[in-house]
Amino acid sequence: MEQARRMVTETGCGSVMIGRGALGSPWVFDEGFDRLSWEDQRAYKARVIARHVALIREHFGEKYALVQMKKHLAWYTEGLGHATECRARIFQTRSPDEVWDVFQSYWDRPRPEISQTASTLSPRIA
């Protein structure tokens, strides 16, 4: 939201449409997110993603939950190393447990260019 205000101020536009840009990045609505350290942003994302998956599984039957998890977890791969490979594997899965395991295995992969203290999405959602 801070970015939207900055855009309005700098350009003089009447409003800013976020829309599809929020898909896969729901933290865009948290004004304090950009001020968090990289590690805290990662932990925040992990909590949001895990909660999102839990809600999908809670509110939908297995077949529709699988479809929704594939779609949303594919969006959440943005910025992950090997994201293209991860998305391909996500769309080959056949159960909610399997799609979650595939996503989490990519989320948890060490990234040499960043700190090894990055949080994970654990505890796993069964």
mmCIF file with all atom_site columns, N, CA and C in Angstrom, residues 22-75:
data_model
loop_
_atom_site.group_PDB
_atom_site.id
_atom_site.type_symbol
_atom_site.label_atom_id
_atom_site.label_alt_id
_atom_site.label_comp_id
_atom_site.label_asym_id
_atom_site.label_entity_id
_atom_site.label_seq_id
_atom_site.pdbx_PDB_ins_code
_atom_site.Cartn_x
_atom_site.Cartn_y
_atom_site.Cartn_z
_atom_site.occupancy
_atom_site.B_iso_or_equiv
_atom_site.pdbx_formal_charge
_atom_site.auth_seq_id
_atom_site.auth_comp_id
_atom_site.auth_asym_id
_atom_site.auth_atom_id
_atom_site.pdbx_PDB_model_num
ATOM 1   N N  . ALA A 1 22 ? -1.685  -8.897  -6.670 1.00 0.00 ? 22 ALA A N  1
ATOM 2   C CA . ALA A 1 22 ? -1.742  -9.411  -5.301 1.00 0.00 ? 22 ALA A CA 1
ATOM 3   C C  . ALA A 1 22 ? -1.779  -10.938 -5.267 1.00 0.00 ? 22 ALA A C  1
ATOM 4   N N  . LEU A 1 23 ? -2.098  -11.571 -6.393 1.00 0.00 ? 23 LEU A N  1
ATOM 5   C CA . LEU A 1 23 ? -2.119  -13.031 -6.431 1.00 0.00 ? 23 LEU A CA 1
ATOM 6   C C  . LEU A 1 23 ? -0.695  -13.544 -6.279 1.00 0.00 ? 23 LEU A C  1
ATOM 7   N N  . GLY A 1 24 ? -0.487  -14.355 -5.283 1.00 0.00 ? 24 GLY A N  1
ATOM 8   C CA . GLY A 1 24 ? 0.850   -14.852 -4.990 1.00 0.00 ? 24 GLY A CA 1
ATOM 9   C C  . GLY A 1 24 ? 1.645   -13.911 -4.118 1.00 0.00 ? 24 GLY A C  1
ATOM 10  N N  . SER A 1 25 ? 1.095   -12.748 -3.812 1.00 0.00 ? 25 SER A N  1
ATOM 11  C CA . SER A 1 25 ? 1.784   -11.763 -2.962 1.00 0.00 ? 25 SER A CA 1
ATOM 12  C C  . SER A 1 25 ? 0.780   -11.043 -2.065 1.00 0.00 ? 25 SER A C  1
ATOM 13  N N  . PRO A 1 26 ? 0.013   -11.770 -1.262 1.00 0.00 ? 26 PRO A N  1
ATOM 14  C CA . PRO A 1 26 ? -0.990  -11.096 -0.442 1.00 0.00 ? 26 PRO A CA 1
ATOM 15  C C  . PRO A 1 26 ? -0.392  -10.153 0.595  1.00 0.00 ? 26 PRO A C  1
ATOM 16  N N  . TRP A 1 27 ? 0.890   -10.285 0.876  1.00 0.00 ? 27 TRP A N  1
ATOM 17  C CA . TRP A 1 27 ? 1.569   -9.400  1.824  1.00 0.00 ? 27 TRP A CA 1
ATOM 18  C C  . TRP A 1 27 ? 1.701   -7.987  1.278  1.00 0.00 ? 27 TRP A C  1
ATOM 19  N N  . VAL A 1 28 ? 1.350   -7.766  0.018  1.00 0.00 ? 28 VAL A N  1
ATOM 20  C CA . VAL A 1 28 ? 1.390   -6.429  -0.559 1.00 0.00 ? 28 VAL A CA 1
ATOM 21  C C  . VAL A 1 28 ? 0.467   -5.481  0.203  1.00 0.00 ? 28 VAL A C  1
ATOM 22  N N  . PHE A 1 29 ? -0.526  -6.028  0.891  1.00 0.00 ? 29 PHE A N  1
ATOM 23  C CA . PHE A 1 29 ? -1.464  -5.202  1.634  1.00 0.00 ? 29 PHE A CA 1
ATOM 24  C C  . PHE A 1 29 ? -0.984  -4.869  3.045  1.00 0.00 ? 29 PHE A C  1
ATOM 25  N N  . ASP A 1 30 ? 0.123   -5.454  3.477  1.00 0.00 ? 30 ASP A N  1
ATOM 26  C CA . ASP A 1 30 ? 0.667   -5.168  4.812  1.00 0.00 ? 30 ASP A CA 1
ATOM 27  C C  . ASP A 1 30 ? 1.683   -4.038  4.674  1.00 0.00 ? 30 ASP A C  1
ATOM 28  N N  . GLU A 1 31 ? 1.333   -2.875  5.197  1.00 0.00 ? 31 GLU A N  1
ATOM 29  C CA . GLU A 1 31 ? 2.181   -1.693  5.038  1.00 0.00 ? 31 GLU A CA 1
ATOM 30  C C  . GLU A 1 31 ? 3.559   -1.850  5.672  1.00 0.00 ? 31 GLU A C  1
ATOM 31  N N  . GLY A 1 32 ? 3.706   -2.705  6.664  1.00 0.00 ? 32 GLY A N  1
ATOM 32  C CA . GLY A 1 32 ? 4.994   -2.875  7.322  1.00 0.00 ? 32 GLY A CA 1
ATOM 33  C C  . GLY A 1 32 ? 5.885   -3.927  6.700  1.00 0.00 ? 32 GLY A C  1
ATOM 34  N N  . PHE A 1 33 ? 5.369   -4.662  5.720  1.00 0.00 ? 33 PHE A N  1
ATOM 35  C CA . PHE A 1 33 ? 6.126   -5.774  5.144  1.00 0.00 ? 33 PHE A CA 1
ATOM 36  C C  . PHE A 1 33 ? 7.469   -5.337  4.572  1.00 0.00 ? 33 PHE A C  1
ATOM 37  N N  . ASP A 1 34 ? 7.487   -4.258  3.820  1.00 0.00 ? 34 ASP A N  1
ATOM 38  C CA . ASP A 1 34 ? 8.733   -3.805  3.179  1.00 0.00 ? 34 ASP A CA 1
ATOM 39  C C  . ASP A 1 34 ? 9.799   -3.369  4.171  1.00 0.00 ? 34 ASP A C  1
ATOM 40  N N  . ARG A 1 35 ? 9.401   -3.060  5.387  1.00 0.00 ? 35 ARG A N  1
ATOM 41  C CA . ARG A 1 35 ? 10.373  -2.650  6.403  1.00 0.00 ? 35 ARG A CA 1
ATOM 42  C C  . ARG A 1 35 ? 10.986  -3.830  7.155  1.00 0.00 ? 35 ARG A C  1
ATOM 43  N N  . LEU A 1 36 ? 10.462  -5.037  6.927  1.00 0.00 ? 36 LEU A N  1
ATOM 44  C CA . LEU A 1 36 ? 10.986  -6.218  7.607  1.00 0.00 ? 36 LEU A CA 1
ATOM 45  C C  . LEU A 1 36 ? 12.308  -6.639  6.981  1.00 0.00 ? 36 LEU A C  1
ATOM 46  N N  . SER A 1 37 ? 13.152  -7.285  7.770  1.00 0.00 ? 37 SER A N  1
ATOM 47  C CA . SER A 1 37 ? 14.388  -7.862  7.235  1.00 0.00 ? 37 SER A CA 1
ATOM 48  C C  . SER A 1 37 ? 14.021  -8.991  6.277  1.00 0.00 ? 37 SER A C  1
ATOM 49  N N  . TRP A 1 38 ? 14.988  -9.409  5.478  1.00 0.00 ? 38 TRP A N  1
ATOM 50  C CA . TRP A 1 38 ? 14.735  -10.501 4.531  1.00 0.00 ? 38 TRP A CA 1
ATOM 51  C C  . TRP A 1 38 ? 14.264  -11.742 5.282  1.00 0.00 ? 38 TRP A C  1
ATOM 52  N N  . GLU A 1 39 ? 14.906  -12.074 6.377  1.00 0.00 ? 39 GLU A N  1
ATOM 53  C CA . GLU A 1 39 ? 14.537  -13.260 7.144  1.00 0.00 ? 39 GLU A CA 1
ATOM 54  C C  . GLU A 1 39 ? 13.124  -13.140 7.697  1.00 0.00 ? 39 GLU A C  1
ATOM 55  N N  . ASP A 1 40 ? 12.767  -11.953 8.191  1.00 0.00 ? 40 ASP A N  1
ATOM 56  C CA . ASP A 1 40 ? 11.419  -11.749 8.726  1.00 0.00 ? 40 ASP A CA 1
ATOM 57  C C  . ASP A 1 40 ? 10.369  -11.762 7.612  1.00 0.00 ? 40 ASP A C  1
ATOM 58  N N  . GLN A 1 41 ? 10.716  -11.254 6.435  1.00 0.00 ? 41 GLN A N  1
ATOM 59  C CA . GLN A 1 41 ? 9.789   -11.331 5.296  1.00 0.00 ? 41 GLN A CA 1
ATOM 60  C C  . GLN A 1 41 ? 9.540   -12.786 4.934  1.00 0.00 ? 41 GLN A C  1
ATOM 61  N N  . ARG A 1 42 ? 10.593  -13.570 4.908  1.00 0.00 ? 42 ARG A N  1
ATOM 62  C CA . ARG A 1 42 ? 10.469  -14.993 4.566  1.00 0.00 ? 42 ARG A CA 1
ATOM 63  C C  . ARG A 1 42 ? 9.608   -15.730 5.591  1.00 0.00 ? 42 ARG A C  1
ATOM 64  N N  . ALA A 1 43 ? 9.818   -15.443 6.870  1.00 0.00 ? 43 ALA A N  1
ATOM 65  C CA . ALA A 1 43 ? 9.013   -16.070 7.917  1.00 0.00 ? 43 ALA A CA 1
ATOM 66  C C  . ALA A 1 43 ? 7.544   -15.648 7.792  1.00 0.00 ? 43 ALA A C  1
ATOM 67  N N  . TYR A 1 44 ? 7.316   -14.386 7.491  1.00 0.00 ? 44 TYR A N  1
ATOM 68  C CA . TYR A 1 44 ? 5.956   -13.861 7.299  1.00 0.00 ? 44 TYR A CA 1
ATOM 69  C C  . TYR A 1 44 ? 5.292   -14.590 6.137  1.00 0.00 ? 44 TYR A C  1
ATOM 70  N N  . LYS A 1 45 ? 6.002   -14.691 5.019  1.00 0.00 ? 45 LYS A N  1
ATOM 71  C CA . LYS A 1 45 ? 5.462   -15.386 3.855  1.00 0.00 ? 45 LYS A CA 1
ATOM 72  C C  . LYS A 1 45 ? 5.139   -16.835 4.199  1.00 0.00 ? 45 LYS A C  1
ATOM 73  N N  . ALA A 1 46 ? 6.036   -17.486 4.931  1.00 0.00 ? 46 ALA A N  1
ATOM 74  C CA . ALA A 1 46 ? 5.822   -18.888 5.305  1.00 0.00 ? 46 ALA A CA 1
ATOM 75  C C  . ALA A 1 46 ? 4.540   -19.042 6.118  1.00 0.00 ? 46 ALA A C  1
ATOM 76  N N  . ARG A 1 47 ? 4.308   -18.134 7.054  1.00 0.00 ? 47 ARG A N  1
ATOM 77  C CA . ARG A 1 47 ? 3.085   -18.196 7.869  1.00 0.00 ? 47 ARG A CA 1
ATOM 78  C C  . ARG A 1 47 ? 1.840   -17.981 7.010  1.00 0.00 ? 47 ARG A C  1
ATOM 79  N N  . VAL A 1 48 ? 1.895   -17.002 6.117  1.00 0.00 ? 48 VAL A N  1
ATOM 80  C CA . VAL A 1 48 ? 0.744   -16.709 5.257  1.00 0.00 ? 48 VAL A CA 1
ATOM 81  C C  . VAL A 1 48 ? 0.448   -17.890 4.338  1.00 0.00 ? 48 VAL A C  1
ATOM 82  N N  . ILE A 1 49 ? 1.477   -18.427 3.724  1.00 0.00 ? 49 ILE A N  1
ATOM 83  C CA . ILE A 1 49 ? 1.288   -19.547 2.793  1.00 0.00 ? 49 ILE A CA 1
ATOM 84  C C  . ILE A 1 49 ? 0.744   -20.764 3.531  1.00 0.00 ? 49 ILE A C  1
ATOM 85  N N  . ALA A 1 50 ? 1.317   -21.087 4.673  1.00 0.00 ? 50 ALA A N  1
ATOM 86  C CA . ALA A 1 50 ? 0.850   -22.243 5.445  1.00 0.00 ? 50 ALA A CA 1
ATOM 87  C C  . ALA A 1 50 ? -0.605  -22.055 5.879  1.00 0.00 ? 50 ALA A C  1
ATOM 88  N N  . ARG A 1 51 ? -0.962  -20.859 6.303  1.00 0.00 ? 51 ARG A N  1
ATOM 89  C CA . ARG A 1 51 ? -2.343  -20.584 6.711  1.00 0.00 ? 51 ARG A CA 1
ATOM 90  C C  . ARG A 1 51 ? -3.281  -20.666 5.515  1.00 0.00 ? 51 ARG A C  1
ATOM 91  N N  . HIS A 1 52 ? -2.853  -20.152 4.379  1.00 0.00 ? 52 HIS A N  1
ATOM 92  C CA . HIS A 1 52 ? -3.662  -20.197 3.169  1.00 0.00 ? 52 HIS A CA 1
ATOM 93  C C  . HIS A 1 52 ? -3.957  -21.645 2.778  1.00 0.00 ? 52 HIS A C  1
ATOM 94  N N  . VAL A 1 53 ? -2.925  -22.474 2.789  1.00 0.00 ? 53 VAL A N  1
ATOM 95  C CA . VAL A 1 53 ? -3.090  -23.887 2.447  1.00 0.00 ? 53 VAL A CA 1
ATOM 96  C C  . VAL A 1 53 ? -4.019  -24.569 3.449  1.00 0.00 ? 53 VAL A C  1
ATOM 97  N N  . ALA A 1 54 ? -3.848  -24.269 4.732  1.00 0.00 ? 54 ALA A N  1
ATOM 98  C CA . ALA A 1 54 ? -4.714  -24.864 5.753  1.00 0.00 ? 54 ALA A CA 1
ATOM 99  C C  . ALA A 1 54 ? -6.181  -24.483 5.511  1.00 0.00 ? 54 ALA A C  1
ATOM 100 N N  . LEU A 1 55 ? -6.430  -23.226 5.156  1.00 0.00 ? 55 LEU A N  1
ATOM 101 C CA . LEU A 1 55 ? -7.799  -22.779 4.894  1.00 0.00 ? 55 LEU A CA 1
ATOM 102 C C  . LEU A 1 55 ? -8.382  -23.449 3.645  1.00 0.00 ? 55 LEU A C  1
ATOM 103 N N  . ILE A 1 56 ? -7.579  -23.577 2.618  1.00 0.00 ? 56 ILE A N  1
ATOM 104 C CA . ILE A 1 56 ? -8.037  -24.266 1.403  1.00 0.00 ? 56 ILE A CA 1
ATOM 105 C C  . ILE A 1 56 ? -8.455  -25.691 1.757  1.00 0.00 ? 56 ILE A C  1
ATOM 106 N N  . ARG A 1 57 ? -7.598  -26.377 2.519  1.00 0.00 ? 57 ARG A N  1
ATOM 107 C CA . ARG A 1 57 ? -7.877  -27.772 2.860  1.00 0.00 ? 57 ARG A CA 1
ATOM 108 C C  . ARG A 1 57 ? -9.084  -27.894 3.794  1.00 0.00 ? 57 ARG A C  1
ATOM 109 N N  . GLU A 1 58 ? -9.268  -26.914 4.630  1.00 0.00 ? 58 GLU A N  1
ATOM 110 C CA . GLU A 1 58 ? -10.379 -26.936 5.577  1.00 0.00 ? 58 GLU A CA 1
ATOM 111 C C  . GLU A 1 58 ? -11.722 -26.704 4.892  1.00 0.00 ? 58 GLU A C  1
ATOM 112 N N  . HIS A 1 59 ? -11.734 -25.858 3.872  1.00 0.00 ? 59 HIS A N  1
ATOM 113 C CA . HIS A 1 59 ? -12.994 -25.421 3.289  1.00 0.00 ? 59 HIS A CA 1
ATOM 114 C C  . HIS A 1 59 ? -13.390 -26.115 1.987  1.00 0.00 ? 59 HIS A C  1
ATOM 115 N N  . PHE A 1 60 ? -12.502 -26.877 1.397  1.00 0.00 ? 60 PHE A N  1
ATOM 116 C CA . PHE A 1 60 ? -12.812 -27.525 0.129  1.00 0.00 ? 60 PHE A CA 1
ATOM 117 C C  . PHE A 1 60 ? -12.583 -29.023 0.226  1.00 0.00 ? 60 PHE A C  1
ATOM 118 N N  . GLY A 1 61 ? -13.307 -29.761 -0.577 1.00 0.00 ? 61 GLY A N  1
ATOM 119 C CA . GLY A 1 61 ? -13.068 -31.192 -0.697 1.00 0.00 ? 61 GLY A CA 1
ATOM 120 C C  . GLY A 1 61 ? -11.715 -31.441 -1.340 1.00 0.00 ? 61 GLY A C  1
ATOM 121 N N  . GLU A 1 62 ? -11.246 -32.663 -1.253 1.00 0.00 ? 62 GLU A N  1
ATOM 122 C CA . GLU A 1 62 ? -9.890  -32.987 -1.705 1.00 0.00 ? 62 GLU A CA 1
ATOM 123 C C  . GLU A 1 62 ? -9.634  -32.621 -3.164 1.00 0.00 ? 62 GLU A C  1
ATOM 124 N N  . LYS A 1 63 ? -10.566 -32.921 -4.048 1.00 0.00 ? 63 LYS A N  1
ATOM 125 C CA . LYS A 1 63 ? -10.359 -32.659 -5.477 1.00 0.00 ? 63 LYS A CA 1
ATOM 126 C C  . LYS A 1 63 ? -10.222 -31.158 -5.760 1.00 0.00 ? 63 LYS A C  1
ATOM 127 N N  . TYR A 1 64 ? -11.139 -30.355 -5.215 1.00 0.00 ? 64 TYR A N  1
ATOM 128 C CA . TYR A 1 64 ? -11.083 -28.914 -5.459 1.00 0.00 ? 64 TYR A CA 1
ATOM 129 C C  . TYR A 1 64 ? -9.920  -28.276 -4.688 1.00 0.00 ? 64 TYR A C  1
ATOM 130 N N  . ALA A 1 65 ? -9.618  -28.809 -3.506 1.00 0.00 ? 65 ALA A N  1
ATOM 131 C CA . ALA A 1 65 ? -8.465  -28.314 -2.738 1.00 0.00 ? 65 ALA A CA 1
ATOM 132 C C  . ALA A 1 65 ? -7.182  -28.512 -3.535 1.00 0.00 ? 65 ALA A C  1
ATOM 133 N N  . LEU A 1 66 ? -7.059  -29.646 -4.197 1.00 0.00 ? 66 LEU A N  1
ATOM 134 C CA . LEU A 1 66 ? -5.874  -29.910 -5.018 1.00 0.00 ? 66 LEU A CA 1
ATOM 135 C C  . LEU A 1 66 ? -5.735  -28.859 -6.115 1.00 0.00 ? 66 LEU A C  1
ATOM 136 N N  . VAL A 1 67 ? -6.820  -28.560 -6.792 1.00 0.00 ? 67 VAL A N  1
ATOM 137 C CA . VAL A 1 67 ? -6.801  -27.559 -7.864 1.00 0.00 ? 67 VAL A CA 1
ATOM 138 C C  . VAL A 1 67 ? -6.386  -26.193 -7.312 1.00 0.00 ? 67 VAL A C  1
ATOM 139 N N  . GLN A 1 68 ? -7.000  -25.802 -6.213 1.00 0.00 ? 68 GLN A N  1
ATOM 140 C CA . GLN A 1 68 ? -6.690  -24.501 -5.617 1.00 0.00 ? 68 GLN A CA 1
ATOM 141 C C  . GLN A 1 68 ? -5.258  -24.437 -5.096 1.00 0.00 ? 68 GLN A C  1
ATOM 142 N N  . MET A 1 69 ? -4.799  -25.507 -4.465 1.00 0.00 ? 69 MET A N  1
ATOM 143 C CA . MET A 1 69 ? -3.421  -25.517 -3.953 1.00 0.00 ? 69 MET A CA 1
ATOM 144 C C  . MET A 1 69 ? -2.419  -25.419 -5.097 1.00 0.00 ? 69 MET A C  1
ATOM 145 N N  . LYS A 1 70 ? -2.655  -26.159 -6.163 1.00 0.00 ? 70 LYS A N  1
ATOM 146 C CA . LYS A 1 70 ? -1.748  -26.086 -7.308 1.00 0.00 ? 70 LYS A CA 1
ATOM 147 C C  . LYS A 1 70 ? -1.650  -24.652 -7.818 1.00 0.00 ? 70 LYS A C  1
ATOM 148 N N  . LYS A 1 71 ? -2.808  -24.034 -7.998 1.00 0.00 ? 71 LYS A N  1
ATOM 149 C CA . LYS A 1 71 ? -2.850  -22.681 -8.543 1.00 0.00 ? 71 LYS A CA 1
ATOM 150 C C  . LYS A 1 71 ? -2.122  -21.694 -7.629 1.00 0.00 ? 71 LYS A C  1
ATOM 151 N N  . HIS A 1 72 ? -2.474  -21.703 -6.355 1.00 0.00 ? 72 HIS A N  1
ATOM 152 C CA . HIS A 1 72 ? -1.903  -20.718 -5.443 1.00 0.00 ? 72 HIS A CA 1
ATOM 153 C C  . HIS A 1 72 ? -0.441  -21.000 -5.119 1.00 0.00 ? 72 HIS A C  1
ATOM 154 N N  . LEU A 1 73 ? -0.079  -22.254 -4.923 1.00 0.00 ? 73 LEU A N  1
ATOM 155 C CA . LEU A 1 73 ? 1.321   -22.552 -4.634 1.00 0.00 ? 73 LEU A CA 1
ATOM 156 C C  . LEU A 1 73 ? 2.204   -22.258 -5.834 1.00 0.00 ? 73 LEU A C  1
ATOM 157 N N  . ALA A 1 74 ? 1.680   -22.419 -7.043 1.00 0.00 ? 74 ALA A N  1
ATOM 158 C CA . ALA A 1 74 ? 2.453   -22.035 -8.230 1.00 0.00 ? 74 ALA A CA 1
ATOM 159 C C  . ALA A 1 74 ? 2.722   -20.532 -8.207 1.00 0.00 ? 74 ALA A C  1
ATOM 160 N N  . TRP A 1 75 ? 1.727   -19.731 -7.815 1.00 0.00 ? 75 TRP A N  1
ATOM 161 C CA . TRP A 1 75 ? 1.960   -18.286 -7.706 1.00 0.00 ? 75 TRP A CA 1
ATOM 162 C C  . TRP A 1 75 ? 2.998   -17.980 -6.641 1.00 0.00 ? 75 TRP A C  1
#
